[in-house]
Coordinates of C-alpha atoms in Angstrom, one line a residue:
Chain A
M26 CA 55.1 19.0 -61.2
M27 CA 56.3 18.3 -58.1
V28 CA 53.1 16.8 -57.2
V29 CA 53.0 14.3 -59.7
W30 CA 56.3 13.3 -59.4
T31 CA 56.0 12.9 -56.1
L32 CA 53.0 10.6 -56.1
A33 CA 54.9 8.8 -59.1
L34 CA 57.6 7.8 -57.1
N35 CA 55.7 7.1 -54.7
T36 CA 53.6 4.4 -57.0
F37 CA 57.1 3.0 -58.3
R38 CA 58.1 2.6 -54.5
E39 CA 54.9 0.6 -53.8
A40 CA 55.3 -1.6 -57.5
V41 CA 59.0 -3.0 -56.8
R42 CA 58.0 -3.9 -53.2
D43 CA 55.1 -5.6 -55.1
R44 CA 55.9 -9.6 -54.8
V45 CA 53.9 -11.0 -57.5
L46 CA 55.8 -7.7 -59.4
H47 CA 59.2 -10.1 -58.2
S48 CA 57.9 -13.2 -59.7
M49 CA 57.1 -12.0 -63.0
V50 CA 60.5 -10.2 -63.2
F51 CA 62.0 -13.7 -62.4
F52 CA 59.8 -15.6 -65.0
A53 CA 60.8 -13.0 -67.3
V54 CA 64.7 -13.4 -66.7
I55 CA 64.2 -17.4 -67.0
T56 CA 62.4 -17.3 -70.2
V57 CA 65.9 -14.5 -71.6
C58 CA 68.1 -17.1 -70.3
A59 CA 66.0 -20.4 -71.8
S60 CA 67.0 -18.7 -75.9
L61 CA 70.2 -19.9 -74.8
V62 CA 69.3 -23.5 -74.2
L63 CA 66.5 -23.3 -76.6
K64 CA 68.8 -22.6 -79.6
D65 CA 70.8 -25.7 -79.0
I66 CA 67.6 -28.2 -79.6
T67 CA 66.7 -26.0 -82.9
L68 CA 67.4 -25.9 -86.5
G69 CA 68.3 -23.3 -88.7
D70 CA 69.8 -19.7 -87.7
Q71 CA 70.5 -20.3 -84.3
D72 CA 71.2 -16.5 -83.6
K73 CA 67.8 -15.6 -84.7
I74 CA 66.3 -18.1 -82.3
V75 CA 68.2 -16.7 -79.7
R76 CA 66.9 -12.6 -80.5
S77 CA 63.0 -13.9 -81.3
I78 CA 62.8 -16.1 -78.3
A79 CA 64.7 -13.4 -75.9
E80 CA 62.7 -10.1 -77.7
G81 CA 59.9 -11.9 -77.6
G82 CA 59.9 -12.8 -73.9
I83 CA 60.5 -8.9 -73.1
D84 CA 57.9 -7.8 -75.2
L85 CA 55.1 -10.8 -73.4
F86 CA 56.2 -10.0 -69.8
A87 CA 56.6 -6.1 -70.3
S88 CA 53.2 -6.1 -71.6
L89 CA 51.9 -9.0 -68.5
I90 CA 53.3 -6.3 -66.1
G91 CA 51.8 -3.7 -67.5
M92 CA 48.6 -4.8 -67.5
F93 CA 49.1 -6.6 -63.9
L94 CA 49.6 -3.3 -62.3
G95 CA 47.5 -0.8 -64.6
I96 CA 44.4 -2.8 -63.8
S97 CA 44.3 -1.7 -60.3
I98 CA 46.4 1.7 -60.6
I99 CA 43.5 3.6 -59.4
W100 CA 40.8 1.1 -58.1
K101 CA 43.4 -0.1 -55.6
E102 CA 43.1 3.6 -54.1
L103 CA 39.6 3.8 -54.3
E104 CA 39.4 0.0 -52.4
K105 CA 41.8 1.0 -50.1
K106 CA 40.6 4.1 -49.5
T107 CA 44.4 5.4 -49.2
I108 CA 43.3 8.1 -51.8
Y109 CA 41.4 10.1 -49.4
T110 CA 44.5 11.5 -47.4
I111 CA 45.6 11.9 -51.4
L112 CA 42.8 14.1 -52.9
S113 CA 42.4 16.2 -49.8
K114 CA 45.8 17.5 -50.6
P115 CA 46.1 21.0 -52.8
M116 CA 46.4 19.1 -55.8
P117 CA 43.9 18.9 -58.9
R118 CA 42.9 15.9 -59.9
W119 CA 44.6 15.1 -63.1
Q120 CA 48.2 15.7 -61.0
F121 CA 46.7 12.6 -58.8
I122 CA 46.1 10.8 -62.5
L123 CA 49.5 11.4 -63.9
G124 CA 51.6 10.9 -61.1
K125 CA 49.8 7.4 -60.9
Y126 CA 50.5 6.7 -64.7
V127 CA 54.2 8.1 -64.8
G128 CA 54.8 5.6 -61.8
L129 CA 53.4 2.7 -63.6
N130 CA 55.2 3.6 -66.7
L131 CA 58.2 4.0 -64.3
T132 CA 58.2 0.6 -63.2
I133 CA 57.8 -0.7 -66.4
W134 CA 60.8 1.2 -68.1
A135 CA 62.9 -0.1 -65.2
E136 CA 61.9 -3.6 -66.0
I137 CA 62.0 -3.6 -69.9
A138 CA 65.7 -1.7 -69.0
L139 CA 66.7 -4.5 -66.5
L140 CA 65.6 -6.9 -69.2
S141 CA 67.5 -5.3 -72.0
V142 CA 70.9 -5.4 -70.1
M143 CA 70.3 -9.1 -69.4
Y144 CA 70.0 -9.0 -73.4
V145 CA 73.1 -7.2 -74.0
V146 CA 74.8 -9.2 -71.6
L147 CA 73.8 -12.7 -73.5
M148 CA 74.6 -11.8 -76.5
L149 CA 78.0 -10.4 -75.6
F150 CA 78.5 -13.9 -73.7
Q151 CA 77.4 -15.5 -77.6
Q152 CA 80.4 -13.3 -78.6
D153 CA 77.8 -11.0 -80.5
V154 CA 76.4 -7.7 -80.4
P155 CA 72.9 -6.3 -79.9
S156 CA 71.8 -4.6 -83.3
P157 CA 71.0 -0.8 -82.7
I158 CA 67.4 -2.0 -84.4
F159 CA 66.8 -3.8 -80.6
F160 CA 67.4 -0.6 -79.2
V161 CA 64.9 1.2 -81.0
S162 CA 62.4 -1.8 -80.7
M163 CA 62.7 -1.4 -76.9
G164 CA 61.8 2.0 -77.3
L165 CA 58.6 1.6 -79.4
L166 CA 57.7 -1.4 -77.1
V167 CA 58.0 1.5 -74.1
V168 CA 55.3 3.5 -76.2
E169 CA 53.4 1.1 -77.0
L170 CA 53.3 0.0 -73.1
M171 CA 52.5 3.7 -72.3
L172 CA 49.3 3.7 -74.7
L173 CA 48.2 0.5 -73.2
T174 CA 48.4 1.5 -69.5
A175 CA 46.5 4.4 -70.6
W176 CA 44.1 2.1 -71.4
T177 CA 44.5 0.5 -68.3
T178 CA 44.6 3.7 -66.2
L179 CA 40.9 4.9 -67.9
F180 CA 39.3 1.4 -66.8
S181 CA 40.7 1.7 -63.7
T182 CA 39.3 5.2 -62.9
Y183 CA 35.5 3.0 -62.9
S184 CA 35.7 -0.4 -62.6
A185 CA 36.8 -3.1 -60.7
P186 CA 40.3 -5.2 -61.6
T187 CA 38.0 -8.1 -63.1
T188 CA 36.1 -5.8 -65.3
A189 CA 39.5 -3.8 -65.9
S190 CA 41.4 -7.1 -67.1
A191 CA 38.7 -8.1 -69.2
F192 CA 38.6 -4.8 -71.4
T193 CA 42.1 -4.4 -71.1
I194 CA 42.5 -7.7 -72.5
S195 CA 40.2 -6.9 -75.4
I196 CA 41.9 -3.8 -76.1
F197 CA 45.1 -5.6 -76.3
I198 CA 44.0 -8.7 -78.4
M199 CA 42.2 -6.1 -81.3
G200 CA 44.9 -4.1 -81.3
H201 CA 47.0 -6.9 -82.4
L202 CA 44.7 -7.8 -84.6
A203 CA 43.8 -4.5 -85.7
D204 CA 45.1 -4.9 -89.6
D205 CA 43.3 -8.5 -89.7
L206 CA 40.3 -6.6 -88.4
W207 CA 40.0 -4.3 -91.6
L208 CA 40.8 -7.5 -93.7
L209 CA 38.2 -8.8 -92.3
G210 CA 35.6 -6.3 -92.6
S211 CA 36.8 -5.0 -96.0
K212 CA 36.0 -8.8 -97.1
S213 CA 33.1 -9.3 -95.5
D214 CA 29.5 -9.0 -97.5
S215 CA 27.9 -7.4 -94.9
V216 CA 28.0 -3.6 -95.4
F217 CA 26.8 -3.1 -91.6
L218 CA 29.6 -5.7 -90.5
E219 CA 32.2 -3.8 -92.5
Q220 CA 31.3 -0.6 -91.1
V221 CA 31.4 -2.4 -87.3
V222 CA 34.7 -3.7 -87.9
H223 CA 36.5 -0.5 -89.9
F224 CA 35.2 1.6 -86.7
I225 CA 36.6 -0.9 -84.3
Y226 CA 39.7 -0.8 -86.2
W227 CA 40.2 3.4 -85.7
V228 CA 39.2 3.1 -82.3
V229 CA 41.2 0.7 -81.0
P230 CA 45.0 1.0 -80.8
N231 CA 47.0 -0.2 -83.6
F232 CA 50.1 -2.0 -81.2
E233 CA 51.6 -3.7 -84.4
L234 CA 52.4 -0.3 -85.7
L235 CA 54.3 0.1 -82.8
S236 CA 56.3 -3.4 -83.3
I237 CA 59.3 -3.4 -85.5
R238 CA 60.4 -6.9 -83.3
D239 CA 60.6 -8.5 -86.8
L240 CA 63.0 -6.3 -88.0
S241 CA 65.3 -6.1 -85.2
V242 CA 65.4 -10.1 -84.7
H243 CA 66.1 -10.1 -88.5
E244 CA 68.9 -7.4 -87.6
R245 CA 67.4 -5.0 -90.5
E246 CA 68.4 -1.5 -91.4
I247 CA 66.0 1.1 -89.0
P248 CA 63.0 2.1 -91.0
W249 CA 63.4 5.7 -89.1
V250 CA 59.6 7.0 -90.8
Q251 CA 57.7 4.1 -89.5
V252 CA 59.5 4.5 -86.0
W253 CA 59.0 8.0 -85.7
S254 CA 55.1 8.7 -87.0
A255 CA 54.3 5.0 -85.0
A256 CA 55.7 6.9 -81.7
G257 CA 53.9 10.2 -82.3
Y258 CA 50.9 7.9 -82.9
G259 CA 51.6 6.0 -79.9
I260 CA 52.1 9.6 -77.4
V261 CA 49.3 11.5 -79.0
Y262 CA 47.2 8.2 -78.4
S263 CA 47.9 8.0 -75.0
V264 CA 47.4 11.7 -74.2
V265 CA 43.8 11.3 -75.3
V266 CA 43.0 8.4 -73.4
L267 CA 44.8 9.8 -70.5
L268 CA 42.7 13.4 -71.0
L269 CA 39.0 10.9 -71.3
A270 CA 40.7 9.3 -67.4
V271 CA 40.6 12.9 -66.5
L272 CA 37.6 13.4 -67.2
L273 CA 35.8 10.9 -66.3
F274 CA 37.9 11.1 -62.4
N275 CA 37.0 14.6 -62.3
R276 CA 33.5 13.6 -62.5
K277 CA 33.9 11.0 -59.6
D278 CA 32.2 10.8 -56.0
I279 CA 35.4 9.2 -54.1
R280 CA 32.9 7.5 -52.0
Chain B
M27 CA 35.2 36.0 -43.1
A28 CA 34.1 32.3 -42.1
A29 CA 36.7 29.3 -41.8
I30 CA 34.0 27.1 -42.9
R31 CA 30.6 28.1 -45.0
L32 CA 27.8 26.3 -46.3
H33 CA 25.1 27.5 -48.2
N34 CA 22.2 25.4 -48.7
L35 CA 24.5 22.6 -49.8
R36 CA 22.6 19.6 -51.1
K37 CA 24.3 16.2 -51.4
S38 CA 22.4 13.4 -53.5
Y39 CA 23.8 10.1 -54.7
K40 CA 22.1 7.5 -57.4
T41 CA 21.8 3.9 -55.8
G42 CA 20.6 0.6 -56.9
F43 CA 20.1 -0.8 -60.2
W44 CA 17.4 1.4 -61.4
M45 CA 19.8 4.1 -59.9
R46 CA 17.4 5.7 -57.3
E47 CA 18.5 9.3 -56.4
F48 CA 18.9 9.1 -52.4
E49 CA 19.4 12.6 -50.7
A50 CA 22.2 12.4 -48.0
V51 CA 22.1 16.3 -47.2
K52 CA 19.0 18.5 -47.9
G53 CA 20.1 21.7 -48.0
I54 CA 22.3 22.9 -44.8
S55 CA 23.7 25.8 -44.0
L56 CA 25.7 26.8 -41.6
E57 CA 28.8 29.3 -40.1
V58 CA 31.7 28.2 -38.3
P59 CA 34.0 31.6 -37.5
Q60 CA 38.1 31.6 -37.6
G61 CA 39.0 30.1 -34.5
E62 CA 36.0 28.1 -32.9
A63 CA 35.8 24.4 -32.4
F64 CA 32.8 23.2 -34.2
G65 CA 31.0 20.0 -33.1
F66 CA 29.0 18.1 -36.1
V67 CA 26.9 15.1 -34.5
G68 CA 24.5 13.4 -35.4
P69 CA 23.7 9.1 -35.8
N70 CA 24.7 6.9 -38.5
G71 CA 23.3 8.1 -42.4
A72 CA 22.5 11.9 -40.8
G73 CA 24.6 13.4 -43.8
K74 CA 27.6 13.9 -41.8
T75 CA 30.5 11.9 -43.8
S76 CA 28.7 13.6 -47.1
T77 CA 29.3 17.0 -45.9
I78 CA 32.9 16.3 -44.5
K79 CA 33.9 14.9 -48.4
V80 CA 32.4 17.9 -50.0
L81 CA 34.5 20.2 -47.6
A82 CA 37.5 17.9 -48.4
G83 CA 37.1 18.4 -51.8
L84 CA 36.2 14.3 -52.3
Q85 CA 32.8 14.9 -53.6
D86 CA 31.1 17.8 -55.1
A87 CA 27.5 19.3 -53.9
T88 CA 24.7 18.6 -55.8
S89 CA 23.6 22.4 -55.2
G90 CA 24.5 24.6 -52.7
E91 CA 28.0 26.1 -51.9
A92 CA 30.9 24.5 -49.5
F93 CA 33.7 27.5 -48.8
I94 CA 37.0 26.8 -46.7
S95 CA 38.6 29.9 -45.7
G96 CA 36.4 32.1 -48.2
I97 CA 38.0 29.7 -51.3
S98 CA 34.9 27.1 -52.9
C99 CA 35.8 23.3 -51.9
S100 CA 35.4 22.8 -55.6
D101 CA 38.7 24.7 -56.1
H102 CA 41.8 22.4 -54.5
R103 CA 43.5 25.7 -53.3
S104 CA 40.7 25.4 -50.5
R105 CA 42.8 22.7 -49.3
Q106 CA 46.2 24.8 -48.8
H107 CA 44.3 25.2 -45.6
L108 CA 42.9 22.5 -44.6
G109 CA 43.9 19.8 -42.9
F110 CA 41.7 16.2 -42.6
L111 CA 41.3 13.4 -40.7
P112 CA 39.2 10.6 -42.0
E113 CA 36.9 8.4 -40.4
R114 CA 39.6 5.3 -40.0
P115 CA 42.8 6.3 -42.2
Y116 CA 43.9 4.1 -44.5
F117 CA 48.0 4.6 -45.8
Y118 CA 49.9 3.2 -48.1
T119 CA 50.9 0.1 -45.7
H120 CA 54.6 -0.4 -47.7
L121 CA 55.5 2.9 -46.5
T122 CA 57.3 3.6 -42.6
A123 CA 55.7 6.8 -41.0
T124 CA 58.3 9.2 -41.8
E125 CA 58.0 7.8 -45.7
V126 CA 54.4 8.7 -45.5
L127 CA 54.1 11.9 -43.6
G128 CA 57.4 13.1 -46.1
L129 CA 55.0 11.9 -49.1
Y130 CA 52.1 14.2 -47.4
G131 CA 54.5 16.9 -46.6
S132 CA 55.5 16.9 -50.6
L133 CA 51.9 17.4 -51.8
F134 CA 52.1 20.5 -49.6
G135 CA 55.1 21.8 -51.1
M136 CA 56.9 21.0 -47.8
T137 CA 60.8 20.3 -48.6
G138 CA 64.0 19.5 -46.7
R139 CA 65.0 20.5 -43.4
M140 CA 61.3 22.0 -43.0
L141 CA 59.8 18.6 -43.6
K142 CA 61.8 16.5 -41.3
D143 CA 61.7 18.6 -38.4
R144 CA 58.0 18.9 -38.5
T145 CA 57.5 15.4 -39.3
A146 CA 59.8 14.5 -36.2
Q147 CA 58.0 17.1 -34.1
L148 CA 54.7 15.7 -34.6
L149 CA 56.0 12.2 -34.0
K150 CA 57.0 12.7 -31.0
R151 CA 54.0 15.0 -29.9
V152 CA 51.7 11.5 -30.5
E153 CA 54.6 9.3 -28.8
M154 CA 55.0 7.2 -32.0
T155 CA 58.9 8.5 -32.7
R156 CA 60.2 4.9 -31.7
F157 CA 58.2 3.3 -34.2
A158 CA 58.8 5.5 -37.1
D159 CA 60.9 3.3 -39.4
V160 CA 58.2 0.5 -38.7
P161 CA 56.0 0.0 -42.0
L162 CA 52.8 1.1 -41.3
G163 CA 51.2 -2.5 -42.8
K164 CA 52.6 -3.3 -38.9
Y165 CA 50.8 -0.7 -37.0
S166 CA 47.2 -1.3 -35.4
K167 CA 44.5 0.7 -35.6
G168 CA 45.0 3.2 -33.0
M169 CA 48.6 3.8 -34.2
L170 CA 47.4 4.2 -37.4
Q171 CA 45.2 6.8 -36.3
R172 CA 48.0 8.9 -34.2
I173 CA 50.1 9.0 -38.0
G174 CA 46.6 9.8 -39.0
L175 CA 46.4 12.9 -36.7
C176 CA 49.7 13.8 -37.8
Q177 CA 49.3 13.9 -41.7
T178 CA 46.2 16.5 -40.7
L179 CA 48.8 18.8 -38.8
L180 CA 51.6 18.7 -40.6
H181 CA 51.2 21.6 -43.0
D182 CA 50.0 23.5 -39.8
P183 CA 46.4 24.1 -41.5
E184 CA 44.0 27.0 -40.4
V185 CA 41.1 24.6 -40.9
I186 CA 41.3 21.5 -39.1
L187 CA 38.6 18.6 -40.3
L188 CA 38.2 15.9 -38.0
D189 CA 35.9 13.0 -38.7
E190 CA 35.5 10.7 -35.8
P191 CA 39.3 11.7 -34.2
M192 CA 39.1 9.2 -31.9
S193 CA 38.1 6.2 -33.2
G194 CA 40.2 2.8 -32.4
L195 CA 42.0 4.6 -29.8
D196 CA 42.7 3.3 -26.1
P197 CA 41.3 5.4 -23.5
V198 CA 45.5 7.1 -23.1
G199 CA 45.4 7.9 -26.8
R200 CA 41.5 9.2 -27.0
A201 CA 43.4 11.7 -23.4
M202 CA 46.0 12.8 -25.8
V203 CA 44.2 13.1 -28.8
R204 CA 41.7 15.4 -27.1
D205 CA 44.9 17.4 -25.6
I206 CA 46.5 18.3 -28.9
I207 CA 43.0 19.1 -30.8
L208 CA 42.3 21.3 -27.6
E209 CA 46.0 23.2 -28.1
E210 CA 45.3 23.7 -31.9
K211 CA 42.2 25.4 -30.7
H212 CA 43.9 27.5 -28.2
A213 CA 46.1 28.3 -30.9
G214 CA 43.5 29.6 -33.0
R215 CA 42.7 26.8 -35.2
T216 CA 39.2 26.6 -36.4
V217 CA 38.4 22.7 -35.7
F218 CA 35.0 21.4 -37.3
F219 CA 34.7 17.9 -35.1
C220 CA 32.5 15.0 -36.2
S221 CA 32.0 12.2 -33.4
H222 CA 30.0 9.7 -32.1
V223 CA 31.3 10.3 -28.7
L224 CA 29.1 13.1 -27.4
S225 CA 31.3 13.5 -24.7
D226 CA 34.1 14.6 -26.8
V227 CA 32.4 17.0 -28.2
E228 CA 31.1 18.7 -24.9
S229 CA 34.6 19.0 -23.7
I230 CA 36.4 20.3 -27.3
C231 CA 33.6 22.4 -28.6
E232 CA 31.6 25.5 -28.2
R233 CA 29.2 25.5 -30.8
V234 CA 27.3 22.2 -32.2
A235 CA 25.1 21.5 -35.2
I236 CA 22.6 18.3 -34.7
L237 CA 22.1 16.5 -38.3
V238 CA 19.4 13.9 -38.7
G239 CA 17.9 12.9 -41.7
G240 CA 20.4 15.1 -43.9
T241 CA 19.2 18.7 -41.9
I242 CA 20.4 20.5 -39.3
R243 CA 18.1 19.9 -36.2
L244 CA 19.5 21.9 -33.4
E245 CA 22.3 24.5 -34.1
G246 CA 24.2 26.6 -31.6
K247 CA 26.5 27.2 -28.4
I248 CA 26.1 23.6 -26.6
S249 CA 25.9 25.9 -23.2
D250 CA 22.8 28.0 -24.4
L251 CA 21.3 24.6 -26.0
V252 CA 21.8 22.7 -23.0
S253 CA 20.1 25.3 -20.7
T254 CA 17.0 26.4 -23.2
Q255 CA 16.2 22.9 -21.9
E256 CA 13.9 21.9 -19.3
K257 CA 15.3 20.7 -15.9
R258 CA 13.8 18.1 -14.5
M259 CA 13.9 16.9 -10.1
I260 CA 14.6 13.3 -9.1
C261 CA 13.3 12.8 -6.2
T262 CA 13.6 9.4 -4.3
F263 CA 11.7 9.2 -1.3
K264 CA 10.0 6.8 1.6
L265 CA 6.1 6.6 2.0
Q266 CA 5.2 7.2 5.5
S267 CA 4.0 3.9 7.7
E268 CA 1.2 2.6 6.6
K269 CA 0.9 4.7 3.5
T270 CA -0.1 4.0 0.0
L271 CA 0.8 5.3 -3.1
D272 CA -2.7 5.8 -4.2
I273 CA -2.4 9.0 -1.3
L274 CA -0.3 10.8 -3.2
S275 CA -0.7 13.9 -5.4
I276 CA 1.2 14.3 -8.8
Q277 CA 0.6 16.1 -11.2
S278 CA 2.7 14.6 -14.2
G279 CA 5.3 11.7 -13.8
E280 CA 5.7 8.7 -13.0
V281 CA 6.5 7.3 -9.7
V282 CA 8.7 4.3 -9.8
E283 CA 9.7 1.4 -6.8
K284 CA 13.5 1.3 -6.5
S285 CA 14.2 -1.4 -4.0
D286 CA 12.2 -0.7 -0.6
L287 CA 12.3 3.3 -2.1
W288 CA 10.5 5.0 -4.9
E289 CA 11.4 7.7 -7.4
V290 CA 9.6 10.2 -8.7
V291 CA 10.5 12.4 -11.8
L292 CA 8.9 15.7 -12.5
P293 CA 9.5 19.1 -14.4
E294 CA 11.1 21.1 -12.0
I295 CA 8.3 23.6 -11.8
E296 CA 5.8 21.0 -10.8
F297 CA 8.3 20.2 -7.6
G298 CA 6.6 22.9 -5.5
A299 CA 3.5 21.3 -5.7
F300 CA 4.4 17.9 -5.5
L301 CA 6.5 18.6 -2.2
R302 CA 3.4 20.9 -0.8
N303 CA 0.8 18.3 -1.3
N304 CA 2.6 15.0 0.0
V305 CA 4.7 16.3 2.8
D306 CA 2.8 15.0 5.5
H307 CA 2.9 11.3 3.4
I308 CA 6.9 10.9 2.7
S309 CA 10.2 11.4 3.6
I310 CA 12.7 12.5 1.0
V311 CA 15.9 10.5 0.9
D312 CA 17.3 11.7 -2.1
L313 CA 16.4 14.5 -4.6
R314 CA 18.6 15.6 -7.8
M315 CA 18.2 17.8 -10.4
Q316 CA 18.4 16.3 -13.7
R317 CA 19.6 18.6 -16.9
K318 CA 19.7 17.6 -20.6
N319 CA 23.0 16.8 -22.0
L320 CA 23.8 16.6 -25.9
E321 CA 22.7 12.9 -25.9
A322 CA 19.8 14.0 -24.7
L323 CA 19.0 16.8 -27.2
L324 CA 20.3 14.4 -30.2
V325 CA 18.0 11.6 -28.9
D326 CA 14.7 14.2 -29.0
A327 CA 16.1 15.2 -32.3
I328 CA 15.9 11.9 -33.7
A329 CA 12.6 11.3 -32.4
E330 CA 11.2 14.5 -33.5
D331 CA 12.3 13.4 -37.1
K332 CA 11.0 10.2 -37.0
R333 CA 7.4 11.4 -35.8
Q334 CA 7.6 14.0 -38.6
T335 CA 8.7 11.3 -41.0
T336 CA 6.0 9.2 -40.0
E337 CA 3.4 11.9 -40.2
M338 CA 4.8 12.6 -43.7
G339 CA 4.1 9.4 -44.6
V340 CA 0.6 9.1 -43.1
L341 CA -0.4 12.3 -45.2
A342 CA 1.6 10.8 -48.7

């Protein structure tokens, strides 16, 4: 496991020194802070507006960072040929994939932690205390991004960032519209279309299962059964996608 | 047990839109015993890098086998005994030399004081100590090559695989790297040395394999290969006054004019006859023996490969 940890730390170190990441985190911070300004120009439950914008901002930027870093996570090593001196060391290839994946997720967790701390400070500034469901919601966001980055890692093992980003965005959108897809298929008159849409529903990840942001914004009770089953689903699904990435990468010739 | 063993190794790639198969390595077999420096030479596209990538575990053989210290190269444990320097090594540019060697050391299970000391020792050996804390993104090509050599030797490997190790180095750097490779060889390490610079191969290696078109054309001790080749005499002479070239008796070879002199290149065995027949017509100015070197052997091997390819094309 030392090899995996070494590669993960190196990936994390490389990512946090990336200037594009700095810019994205900067904009994420601005968005979270902007919720304070926006609440003054809106009507209704202003606290809810703050929570909605801030949590939405954390979700959006964490997903963007996950996609941005993930689509080139393996490809960059192949393109820059840094992989030659890494894979010629005594380690199986699955450790390389896992190390890169863990490092990528460490970066995302650090970003989510930073923005969550900012959110808490913002709440305290508003003389409010964040509801416990916010932290559970962030936990599920972490699982959601584990799943998304498992897909980006898979795509990155055999395709360039442009193709990988097209695949990732498709998966991201379909994953968030999975329930609507099912409904669309069920209402279709064509049996073939229904079967195709239902097949897509079962194959693509259902990211909405992993989101309890609405409940968090409205500060509802924590739905523990949903949380645990969704977390289990996300983790098992991520492991399956990573296994697929390892299978593909094991057969790859490093040219 | 051989340090490196290749048995009927083949490597093919699928290329182009129609995924046509291209065979880069066509069933090569060789053994490199422990402690030997072995040269692996050939023109571009001969299959050298493909073979090296199979040995380094970067690619799987299409068929046949490759072993490092008796362990199949498809098994990652074979790399525990291997130090590999790829042609033009690339590193993480955000890391410093110390950090990158720390990373590679950790991948070999090296930690703490041992890793720190070995890193410092190697950086000193390649004269890079004062750049140890500079990010590699700021390094020149030659400096990166030196760091590449450090990562190759970091874990004190039994087998050292070098693909164009002198690439990008200035003459001082080349001499230093050559000295380091020779030191490793004298310390009993097996060196598998792949280079276009044949004089380096001749000065470092005992044995050599010449690879052309994916097959080994010549293999053996450099001294034996060179000595079995035909020796030729280069004779520079002046014609006696009033004599013309027509009067000379020459079995083979061509006479060419060089300033006011003439030069003829002859097989060594014909030189006696040339002298006897022409002694009254010429005065010898200079006489040299030309022995084929590795470069000439390589050129001949390439020409032979071309001839065979053309013949096969005609037959087809």
